[in-house]
Amino acid sequence: MERFYVTTAIPYANSAPHIGFAMEAIQADALARYHRMIGDDVYFLTGTDEHGMKIADTAVDLGMTAQEHVDMIAKLNMDLKDQLNLSYDDFIRTTSDRHKSGAGKLWMKLLENGDIYKDKYEGFYCSGCEAYVTEKDLVDGNCPIHKKPAHKFSEENYFFRLSKYSKEIEQLIESDKLLILPKSRKKEFLNVLKDGLTDISFSRPKESLKWGIDVPNDPDQTMYVWCDALSNYITALDYEHEGVLFEKYWPADVHVIGKDILRFHAGIWIGMLLSAGLELPKSIYVHGFITSGGHKMSKSLQNVISPVDISEKYGRDSLRYYLLREIPTVDDGDFTVERFEELYNSDLANNLGNLVNRVFSMTNRYFDGVVPRRSAKDENFTVKYSAMWEKYHDAMNQFNLKKAIEEVIDHVDGANKYIEDEKPWSVAKEDQEKLKDILYNLLEMLRHVGNALYPFIPEAAEKILNGLNQKSVSDNFGDAERWGTLNEGTKLGKVDPLFPRIENSN
Ligand SMILES: [Zn+2]
């Protein structure tokens, strides 16, 4: 049994979860479900990044303690488990004791290996970014992102000797030992590495950063975000005691992240692991951003799409389908309610929903809801469907979730076309044997499609498979992908309409 460890980034617990993170969590969930389906031993982690001055300041504005504030935001993130139908195994909070002690252990490892040193930092700082900014990035003295003045100051920091690992990181990425997908992101980061990575500030004095984890060897300093947040991927596995989970699941197979934090993951995180002598993640999958009506979502444009509202109104599968099928897996994409309803009606209601409905009602009408005998003339489908599975697995392994779904939806189209071509309602009047062939083939198509859609729209897939009286998807997957394994005489269950059509809601 192969093991598969997949993570999402941990969103900053300063505001309610946005649709970009919902997409990332759903992408990671689809990978986790896919690997469970094919029989792997999967561990899927998500969580929240809960320290930093912005969080502490927001809490003050809200009249709460910082802990109360992050408890509230963490709860909203945990609610996504049900709202998006996520199948994660663990949720790590960076304010938890298990995390803090694990992060402390990692810090000490880097210190012992001579890669953490104290120095005076002199330069500019943007409170909006919660980060130092270099003078050459400033525009008229302002932070280019926040358009507010960055303040010049100096303070004592601990630094991490990232420069030492720059060459090694470059070679790892170049050779795909650390695989970055898509290739365009790999290239982009290799360009950054050409200039070499510089040492980074790794802590701040307690008076500048109170809400965080104490530096274990110096309680006057607080860990900066790197060791505090990136370490979650191992602290959740009990890195502190190098326990059973750590033994079993580290290194991660995939970190799923957004394009804005690739540098932190492919640079800083890898440098930290190299310094600590730990194994490296095998790959980093990078997705893009979601716009709304062609614009960046913002409160002032009133175009913010709430994943929770969409899921509550249209259902979890429908939201998952849109984010996985309409948004390119590794590029930017757009979300509008108009396009959402259009895709829902065309793909889910008219195509898939209608197919399931037709095939079940014909089987009920002509064969009393019992699977007729297997057709002898199905060579063609054996070939077609094994080709579907091959392309599907390839796409999944290359983190092209959109392509995998499209492959399946093509076969849903194909099944609907098969009905139109064969006209079972006419055949029923003249040729019972041929009718058996047609219905068997259609039911078998539904079984394949139901299995293949499970990682993406698990509820609908399970309804289809339950209706066909099939065991859970992960049971003996090898059989599931073979044409002709649906048994004659299987009694069908009832399937409620999967995706009722949306009449224009605007
Ligand atoms: Zn800024």
Coordinates of C-alpha atoms and ligand atoms in Angstrom, one line a residue:
M1 CA 0.0 0.0 0.0
E2 CA 1.4 3.4 -1.0
R3 CA 1.1 6.2 1.5
F4 CA 0.1 9.7 0.4
Y5 CA 0.4 12.8 2.6
V6 CA -1.2 15.9 1.2
T7 CA -1.5 19.4 2.8
T8 CA -3.1 22.7 2.2
A9 CA -1.4 26.0 3.2
I10 CA -2.8 27.2 6.5
P11 CA -4.7 30.5 6.0
Y12 CA -4.0 33.5 8.2
A13 CA -6.7 33.6 10.9
N14 CA -7.5 37.2 10.5
S15 CA -10.8 37.0 8.6
A16 CA -13.4 34.5 7.4
P17 CA -12.2 32.0 4.8
H18 CA -12.3 33.2 1.2
I19 CA -13.1 31.3 -2.0
G20 CA -9.4 31.0 -3.0
F21 CA -8.8 29.0 0.0
A22 CA -12.0 27.0 -0.5
M23 CA -10.7 26.0 -3.9
E24 CA -7.3 25.0 -2.5
A25 CA -8.9 22.9 0.2
I26 CA -11.2 21.3 -2.4
Q27 CA -8.2 20.6 -4.7
A28 CA -6.4 18.9 -1.9
D29 CA -9.5 17.0 -0.9
A30 CA -10.0 15.7 -4.5
L31 CA -6.4 14.4 -4.4
A32 CA -6.9 12.8 -1.0
R33 CA -10.1 11.1 -2.1
Y34 CA -8.6 10.0 -5.3
H35 CA -5.6 8.4 -3.6
R36 CA -7.9 6.7 -1.0
M37 CA -10.0 5.5 -3.9
I38 CA -7.1 3.8 -5.6
G39 CA -6.2 2.1 -2.3
D40 CA -3.4 4.4 -0.9
D41 CA -3.0 5.1 2.8
V42 CA -3.8 8.8 2.8
Y43 CA -3.2 11.5 5.4
F44 CA -4.7 14.9 4.6
L45 CA -3.9 18.0 6.7
T46 CA -5.2 21.5 6.9
G47 CA -5.3 24.2 9.6
T48 CA -4.9 27.8 10.5
D49 CA -2.0 30.2 11.0
E50 CA -2.9 32.1 14.1
H51 CA -0.1 34.3 15.2
G52 CA 1.1 37.8 14.2
M53 CA 0.6 41.5 15.0
K54 CA -2.2 42.0 12.6
I55 CA -4.3 39.4 14.3
A56 CA -3.5 40.9 17.7
D57 CA -4.5 44.4 16.4
T58 CA -7.7 43.2 14.8
A59 CA -8.6 41.5 18.1
V60 CA -8.1 44.8 19.9
D61 CA -10.4 46.5 17.4
L62 CA -13.0 43.9 18.0
G63 CA -12.7 44.1 21.7
M64 CA -11.5 40.6 22.1
T65 CA -8.4 38.9 23.2
A66 CA -6.2 37.6 20.5
Q67 CA -7.0 34.0 21.5
E68 CA -10.8 34.7 21.4
H69 CA -10.3 36.2 17.9
V70 CA -8.4 33.2 16.5
D71 CA -10.8 30.8 18.2
M72 CA -13.6 32.4 16.3
I73 CA -11.7 32.4 12.9
A74 CA -10.5 28.8 13.4
K75 CA -14.1 27.7 14.0
L76 CA -15.1 29.3 10.7
N77 CA -12.3 27.3 9.0
M78 CA -13.3 24.1 10.7
D79 CA -16.9 24.6 9.6
L80 CA -15.6 24.3 6.0
K81 CA -15.2 20.6 6.7
D82 CA -18.9 20.1 6.4
Q83 CA -19.7 23.1 4.1
L84 CA -17.2 21.9 1.4
N85 CA -17.4 18.2 2.3
L86 CA -13.6 18.0 3.1
S87 CA -12.2 14.6 4.2
Y88 CA -9.1 15.8 6.1
D89 CA -7.6 13.7 8.8
D90 CA -6.3 16.5 11.0
F91 CA -6.6 20.3 11.5
I92 CA -3.6 22.0 13.0
R93 CA -3.8 25.3 14.9
T94 CA -0.5 27.1 15.4
T95 CA -1.7 28.3 18.8
S96 CA -2.0 24.7 20.0
D97 CA 0.6 23.3 22.5
R98 CA 1.5 20.4 20.2
H99 CA 2.4 22.9 17.5
K100 CA 4.3 25.3 19.7
S101 CA 6.5 22.6 21.1
G102 CA 7.2 21.1 17.7
A103 CA 8.1 24.5 16.3
G104 CA 10.4 25.0 19.3
K105 CA 12.1 21.7 18.6
L106 CA 12.7 22.6 14.9
W107 CA 14.1 26.0 15.9
M108 CA 16.6 24.4 18.3
K109 CA 17.6 22.0 15.5
L110 CA 18.5 24.8 13.2
L111 CA 20.3 26.6 16.0
E112 CA 22.4 23.5 16.9
N113 CA 23.3 23.1 13.3
G114 CA 24.7 26.7 13.3
D115 CA 22.1 28.2 10.9
I116 CA 20.5 30.7 13.3
Y117 CA 22.5 33.8 14.4
K118 CA 21.7 37.1 16.0
D119 CA 22.2 40.3 14.1
K120 CA 21.0 43.9 13.9
Y121 CA 18.3 44.5 11.3
E122 CA 18.3 47.9 9.7
G123 CA 15.8 48.8 7.0
F124 CA 12.1 49.3 6.3
Y125 CA 9.1 47.6 7.6
C126 CA 5.4 47.6 6.4
S127 CA 2.9 46.9 9.1
G128 CA 0.3 45.9 6.5
C129 CA 2.6 43.2 5.1
E130 CA 3.9 42.4 8.6
A131 CA 7.2 42.1 6.8
Y132 CA 10.5 43.9 6.1
V133 CA 10.6 45.5 2.7
T134 CA 13.7 46.3 0.8
E135 CA 14.3 49.9 -0.1
K136 CA 14.4 49.1 -3.8
D137 CA 10.8 47.8 -3.7
L138 CA 9.4 51.0 -2.2
V139 CA 7.5 53.4 -4.5
D140 CA 8.0 57.0 -3.2
G141 CA 8.7 55.6 0.2
N142 CA 5.5 53.6 0.2
C143 CA 4.9 49.8 0.3
P144 CA 3.9 48.9 -3.3
I145 CA 1.0 46.7 -2.0
H146 CA -0.4 48.8 0.8
K147 CA 0.5 52.2 -0.7
K148 CA 1.4 53.3 2.9
P149 CA 4.7 54.5 4.1
A150 CA 7.1 51.8 5.2
H151 CA 8.9 52.8 8.4
K152 CA 12.7 52.8 8.8
F153 CA 13.9 51.2 11.9
S154 CA 16.5 48.9 13.3
E155 CA 16.2 46.1 15.9
E156 CA 17.9 42.9 17.0
N157 CA 16.7 39.8 15.1
Y158 CA 17.7 36.2 14.8
F159 CA 18.5 35.3 11.2
F160 CA 18.3 32.0 9.4
R161 CA 21.2 31.2 7.1
L162 CA 19.1 30.5 4.0
S163 CA 21.9 31.6 1.7
K164 CA 23.9 28.5 2.6
Y165 CA 21.2 26.3 1.0
S166 CA 20.5 28.3 -2.1
K167 CA 22.6 26.3 -4.5
E168 CA 21.3 22.9 -3.2
I169 CA 17.7 24.1 -3.5
E170 CA 18.4 25.2 -7.0
Q171 CA 19.7 21.7 -7.9
L172 CA 16.8 19.9 -6.2
I173 CA 14.3 21.9 -8.2
E174 CA 16.2 21.8 -11.4
S175 CA 16.4 18.0 -11.3
D176 CA 12.7 17.6 -10.2
K177 CA 13.8 15.9 -7.0
L178 CA 11.6 18.6 -5.6
L179 CA 8.9 18.7 -8.2
I180 CA 7.1 22.0 -8.8
L181 CA 4.0 21.9 -10.9
P182 CA 3.1 23.5 -13.2
K183 CA 6.4 23.8 -15.0
S184 CA 5.9 27.6 -15.5
R185 CA 6.1 28.1 -11.7
K186 CA 9.2 26.0 -11.5
K187 CA 10.8 28.2 -14.2
E188 CA 9.7 31.3 -12.4
F189 CA 11.3 30.2 -9.1
L190 CA 14.5 29.0 -10.8
N191 CA 14.8 32.6 -12.0
V192 CA 14.6 33.9 -8.5
L193 CA 17.2 31.4 -7.4
K194 CA 19.7 32.7 -10.1
D195 CA 20.5 35.7 -7.8
G196 CA 20.7 33.4 -4.8
L197 CA 18.6 33.4 -1.7
T198 CA 19.7 35.7 1.2
D199 CA 19.5 35.1 4.9
I200 CA 16.2 35.9 6.4
S201 CA 15.0 37.5 9.6
F202 CA 13.7 34.7 11.7
S203 CA 12.5 36.4 14.9
R204 CA 11.5 39.8 16.3
P205 CA 11.9 41.4 19.7
K206 CA 8.9 40.7 22.0
E207 CA 8.0 44.4 22.2
S208 CA 7.4 44.3 18.4
L209 CA 5.7 41.0 18.2
K210 CA 3.9 39.8 21.3
W211 CA 1.4 37.4 19.8
G212 CA 3.6 34.5 18.8
I213 CA 5.8 31.6 19.9
D214 CA 8.7 32.4 22.2
V215 CA 12.2 31.7 20.8
P216 CA 13.2 28.8 22.9
N217 CA 16.8 30.0 23.6
D218 CA 15.8 33.6 24.1
P219 CA 12.4 34.5 25.7
D220 CA 12.9 38.2 24.8
Q221 CA 12.4 37.3 21.1
T222 CA 9.3 35.9 19.3
M223 CA 9.5 33.5 16.3
Y224 CA 8.7 35.3 13.0
V225 CA 6.2 33.6 10.7
W226 CA 8.6 31.1 9.0
C227 CA 9.4 28.8 11.9
D228 CA 6.0 29.4 13.4
A229 CA 3.8 28.6 10.4
L230 CA 5.7 26.5 7.9
S231 CA 6.5 24.0 10.6
N232 CA 2.8 23.0 10.9
Y233 CA 3.4 20.3 8.2
I234 CA 5.5 18.4 10.6
T235 CA 4.3 19.4 14.0
A236 CA 0.8 18.0 13.1
L237 CA 2.5 14.6 12.6
D238 CA 4.1 14.8 16.1
Y239 CA 7.5 15.9 15.0
E240 CA 8.1 16.8 18.6
H241 CA 8.4 13.1 19.6
E242 CA 9.0 11.9 16.0
G243 CA 6.1 9.7 16.7
V244 CA 4.2 7.1 14.7
L245 CA 2.5 9.6 12.3
F246 CA 5.8 11.3 11.6
E247 CA 7.5 8.0 10.9
K248 CA 4.7 6.9 8.7
Y249 CA 3.8 10.0 6.6
W250 CA 6.7 12.4 6.5
P251 CA 7.9 13.5 3.9
A252 CA 4.8 15.0 2.4
D253 CA 3.9 13.8 -1.1
V254 CA 2.3 17.2 -2.0
H255 CA 2.0 20.6 -0.5
V256 CA -0.9 22.4 -2.4
I257 CA -0.4 26.2 -2.2
G258 CA -1.2 29.4 -4.0
K259 CA 1.2 31.1 -6.4
D260 CA 1.9 34.0 -3.9
I261 CA 3.6 31.7 -1.4
L262 CA 5.7 29.5 -3.7
R263 CA 8.9 31.3 -2.6
F264 CA 8.3 30.6 1.0
H265 CA 7.6 26.9 0.4
A266 CA 10.2 26.1 -2.3
G267 CA 12.8 28.4 -0.7
I268 CA 12.6 29.0 3.0
W269 CA 10.8 25.8 4.0
I270 CA 13.1 23.6 2.0
G271 CA 16.1 25.4 3.5
M272 CA 14.8 24.8 7.0
L273 CA 14.3 21.1 6.3
L274 CA 17.8 20.8 4.8
S275 CA 19.3 22.5 7.8
A276 CA 17.4 20.2 10.2
G277 CA 18.4 17.1 8.2
L278 CA 14.8 16.2 7.5
E279 CA 13.5 14.6 4.4
L280 CA 12.0 16.9 1.8
P281 CA 8.5 17.0 0.4
K282 CA 8.3 15.3 -3.0
S283 CA 6.3 18.0 -4.7
I284 CA 4.6 21.4 -4.5
Y285 CA 1.4 22.0 -6.6
V286 CA 0.7 25.6 -7.2
H287 CA -2.7 27.0 -8.1
G288 CA -3.7 30.5 -9.3
F289 CA -6.2 33.1 -8.0
I290 CA -9.9 33.5 -8.5
T291 CA -11.3 36.8 -9.8
S292 CA -15.0 37.8 -9.8
G293 CA -16.3 39.2 -13.1
G294 CA -12.7 39.8 -14.2
H295 CA -11.8 41.8 -11.1
K296 CA -9.9 41.0 -8.0
M297 CA -12.5 40.4 -5.3
S298 CA -12.8 43.4 -2.9
K299 CA -15.4 44.8 -0.5
S300 CA -15.4 48.1 -2.3
L301 CA -16.3 46.5 -5.6
Q302 CA -19.0 44.4 -3.9
N303 CA -17.9 41.4 -5.9
V304 CA -16.8 39.1 -3.1
I305 CA -18.0 35.6 -3.5
S306 CA -18.5 33.7 -0.3
P307 CA -17.9 29.9 -0.7
V308 CA -20.2 29.3 2.3
D309 CA -23.1 31.1 0.7
I310 CA -22.7 29.3 -2.6
S311 CA -22.4 25.9 -1.0
E312 CA -25.5 26.6 1.1
K313 CA -27.6 27.8 -1.8
Y314 CA -26.5 25.4 -4.5
G315 CA -25.1 22.4 -2.7
R316 CA -21.5 21.3 -1.9
D317 CA -21.0 19.2 -5.0
S318 CA -22.0 22.1 -7.2
L319 CA -19.5 24.4 -5.7
R320 CA -16.8 21.8 -5.8
Y321 CA -17.6 21.1 -9.4
Y322 CA -17.3 24.7 -10.5
L323 CA -14.0 25.3 -8.7
L324 CA -12.5 22.1 -10.1
R325 CA -14.0 22.1 -13.6
E326 CA -14.3 25.8 -14.5
I327 CA -11.2 27.3 -12.8
P328 CA -8.0 26.0 -14.5
T329 CA -6.2 23.9 -11.9
V330 CA -3.0 25.8 -12.1
D331 CA -4.0 29.2 -13.5
D332 CA -6.2 32.1 -12.6
G333 CA -9.9 31.7 -13.2
D334 CA -13.1 33.7 -12.8
F335 CA -16.2 33.2 -10.7
T336 CA -19.6 34.7 -11.5
V337 CA -23.0 33.5 -10.4
E338 CA -24.2 33.7 -14.0
R339 CA -21.5 31.4 -15.2
F340 CA -22.0 29.2 -12.2
E341 CA -25.7 28.6 -12.9
E342 CA -25.0 28.1 -16.6
L343 CA -22.4 25.4 -15.9
Y344 CA -24.6 23.8 -13.3
N345 CA -27.5 23.5 -15.7
S346 CA -25.5 22.3 -18.7
D347 CA -23.1 19.8 -17.0
L348 CA -24.8 18.8 -13.8
A349 CA -28.5 19.1 -14.4
N350 CA -28.9 18.4 -18.1
N351 CA -26.0 16.2 -18.7
L352 CA -25.1 14.1 -15.7
G353 CA -28.4 14.4 -13.7
N354 CA -30.5 13.7 -16.7
L355 CA -28.4 10.6 -17.7
V356 CA -28.7 9.0 -14.3
N357 CA -32.4 9.7 -14.3
R358 CA -33.0 8.3 -17.7
V359 CA -31.0 5.1 -17.2
F360 CA -32.6 4.3 -13.8
S361 CA -36.1 4.9 -15.0
M362 CA -35.6 2.8 -18.2
T363 CA -34.2 -0.1 -16.1
N364 CA -37.2 0.2 -13.8
R365 CA -39.6 0.3 -16.6
Y366 CA -38.2 -2.5 -18.8
F367 CA -36.5 -4.8 -16.3
D368 CA -38.1 -4.1 -13.0
G369 CA -35.0 -2.3 -11.7
V370 CA -32.8 -5.4 -12.1
V371 CA -29.5 -5.3 -14.1
P372 CA -30.0 -7.3 -17.3
R373 CA -27.4 -9.8 -18.5
R374 CA -24.0 -8.5 -19.7
S375 CA -23.8 -7.8 -23.3
A376 CA -21.5 -10.0 -25.4
K377 CA -21.0 -7.2 -27.9
D378 CA -19.1 -4.8 -25.6
E379 CA -15.5 -5.0 -26.9
N380 CA -15.8 -1.4 -28.0
F381 CA -16.6 -0.2 -24.5
T382 CA -13.9 -2.2 -22.9
V383 CA -11.4 -0.3 -25.0
K384 CA -13.1 3.1 -24.6
Y385 CA -13.3 3.0 -20.8
S386 CA -9.9 1.6 -20.2
A387 CA -8.6 4.6 -22.3
M388 CA -10.7 6.9 -20.1
W389 CA -9.2 5.6 -16.9
E390 CA -5.7 5.8 -18.3
K391 CA -6.1 9.5 -19.3
Y392 CA -7.8 10.1 -16.0
H393 CA -5.0 8.7 -13.9
D394 CA -2.4 10.6 -15.9
A395 CA -4.2 13.9 -15.4
M396 CA -4.6 13.2 -11.6
N397 CA -0.9 12.4 -11.3
Q398 CA 0.0 15.6 -13.1
F399 CA -2.3 17.7 -10.8
N400 CA -4.6 18.5 -13.7
L401 CA -7.9 18.0 -12.0
K402 CA -9.8 19.9 -14.6
K403 CA -8.5 17.7 -17.3
A404 CA -9.5 14.6 -15.3
I405 CA -13.0 15.8 -14.9
E406 CA -13.4 16.8 -18.5
E407 CA -12.3 13.3 -19.5
V408 CA -15.2 11.9 -17.4
I409 CA -17.7 14.4 -18.6
D410 CA -16.9 13.5 -22.2
H411 CA -18.0 10.0 -21.3
V412 CA -21.2 11.3 -19.7
D413 CA -21.8 13.1 -23.1
G414 CA -21.0 9.8 -24.8
A415 CA -23.6 7.9 -22.8
N416 CA -26.3 10.5 -23.5
K417 CA -25.4 10.2 -27.2
Y418 CA -25.6 6.4 -27.0
I419 CA -29.2 6.7 -25.8
E420 CA -30.1 9.1 -28.6
D421 CA -28.4 6.8 -31.2
E422 CA -29.8 3.5 -29.9
K423 CA -33.3 4.8 -29.0
P424 CA -34.0 2.1 -26.4
W425 CA -37.7 3.1 -26.3
S426 CA -38.1 1.9 -30.0
V427 CA -35.9 -1.2 -29.5
A428 CA -38.2 -2.1 -26.5
K429 CA -41.0 -2.7 -29.0
E430 CA -39.1 -5.1 -31.2
D431 CA -35.9 -6.6 -29.8
Q432 CA -35.7 -7.6 -26.1
E433 CA -32.2 -9.1 -26.4
K434 CA -30.9 -5.9 -27.9
L435 CA -32.6 -3.9 -25.2
K436 CA -30.7 -5.9 -22.6
D437 CA -27.4 -5.1 -24.3
I438 CA -28.2 -1.4 -24.3
L439 CA -29.4 -1.1 -20.7
Y440 CA -26.5 -3.2 -19.4
N441 CA -24.0 -0.9 -21.2
L442 CA -25.7 2.2 -19.9
L443 CA -25.7 1.0 -16.3
E444 CA -22.1 0.0 -16.6
M445 CA -21.2 3.4 -18.0
L446 CA -22.9 5.0 -14.9
R447 CA -20.8 2.8 -12.6
H448 CA -17.6 3.9 -14.3
V449 CA -18.6 7.5 -14.3
G450 CA -19.8 7.4 -10.7
N451 CA -16.4 6.0 -9.5
A452 CA -14.4 8.5 -11.6
L453 CA -16.4 11.5 -10.3
Y454 CA -16.1 10.5 -6.7
P455 CA -13.0 12.6 -5.8
F456 CA -14.7 15.7 -7.2
I457 CA -18.4 15.4 -6.4
P458 CA -18.5 12.7 -3.8
E459 CA -22.1 13.0 -2.8
A460 CA -23.5 12.6 -6.2
A461 CA -21.0 9.8 -7.0
E462 CA -22.1 7.9 -3.9
K463 CA -25.8 8.3 -4.8
I464 CA -25.1 6.8 -8.2
L465 CA -23.0 4.0 -6.8
N466 CA -25.5 3.2 -4.0
G467 CA -28.3 3.2 -6.7
L468 CA -26.2 0.6 -8.6
N469 CA -25.9 -1.3 -5.3
Q470 CA -22.1 -1.0 -5.4
K471 CA -19.7 -1.2 -2.5
S472 CA -17.8 1.9 -1.4
V473 CA -15.4 3.1 -4.1
S474 CA -12.2 2.1 -2.4
D475 CA -13.2 -1.5 -2.2
N476 CA -11.2 -3.4 -4.8
F477 CA -10.6 -0.5 -7.1
G478 CA -8.9 -2.7 -9.7
D479 CA -12.3 -4.3 -10.4
A480 CA -14.0 -1.0 -10.4
E481 CA -12.1 0.2 -13.5
R482 CA -12.7 -3.0 -15.5
W483 CA -15.6 -3.0 -18.0
G484 CA -18.2 -5.6 -17.3
T485 CA -17.9 -6.0 -13.5
L486 CA -21.5 -4.9 -12.8
N487 CA -23.3 -8.2 -12.1
E488 CA -26.4 -9.4 -13.9
G489 CA -29.3 -9.6 -11.5
T490 CA -28.2 -6.8 -9.3
K491 CA -31.2 -5.0 -7.9
L492 CA -31.1 -1.3 -8.3
G493 CA -31.9 1.1 -5.5
K494 CA -33.7 4.4 -5.7
V495 CA -31.8 7.5 -6.8
D496 CA -33.4 10.9 -6.1
P497 CA -32.8 13.6 -8.8
L498 CA -29.2 14.6 -8.4
F499 CA -29.1 18.2 -9.7
P500 CA -32.5 19.8 -10.1
R501 CA -32.3 22.5 -12.8
I502 CA -31.9 26.1 -11.6
E503 CA -34.4 28.3 -13.2
N504 CA -32.9 31.7 -13.9
S505 CA -32.5 33.2 -10.4
N506 CA -31.7 36.8 -11.5
Ligands
ZN1 ZN 2.7 46.4 2.7

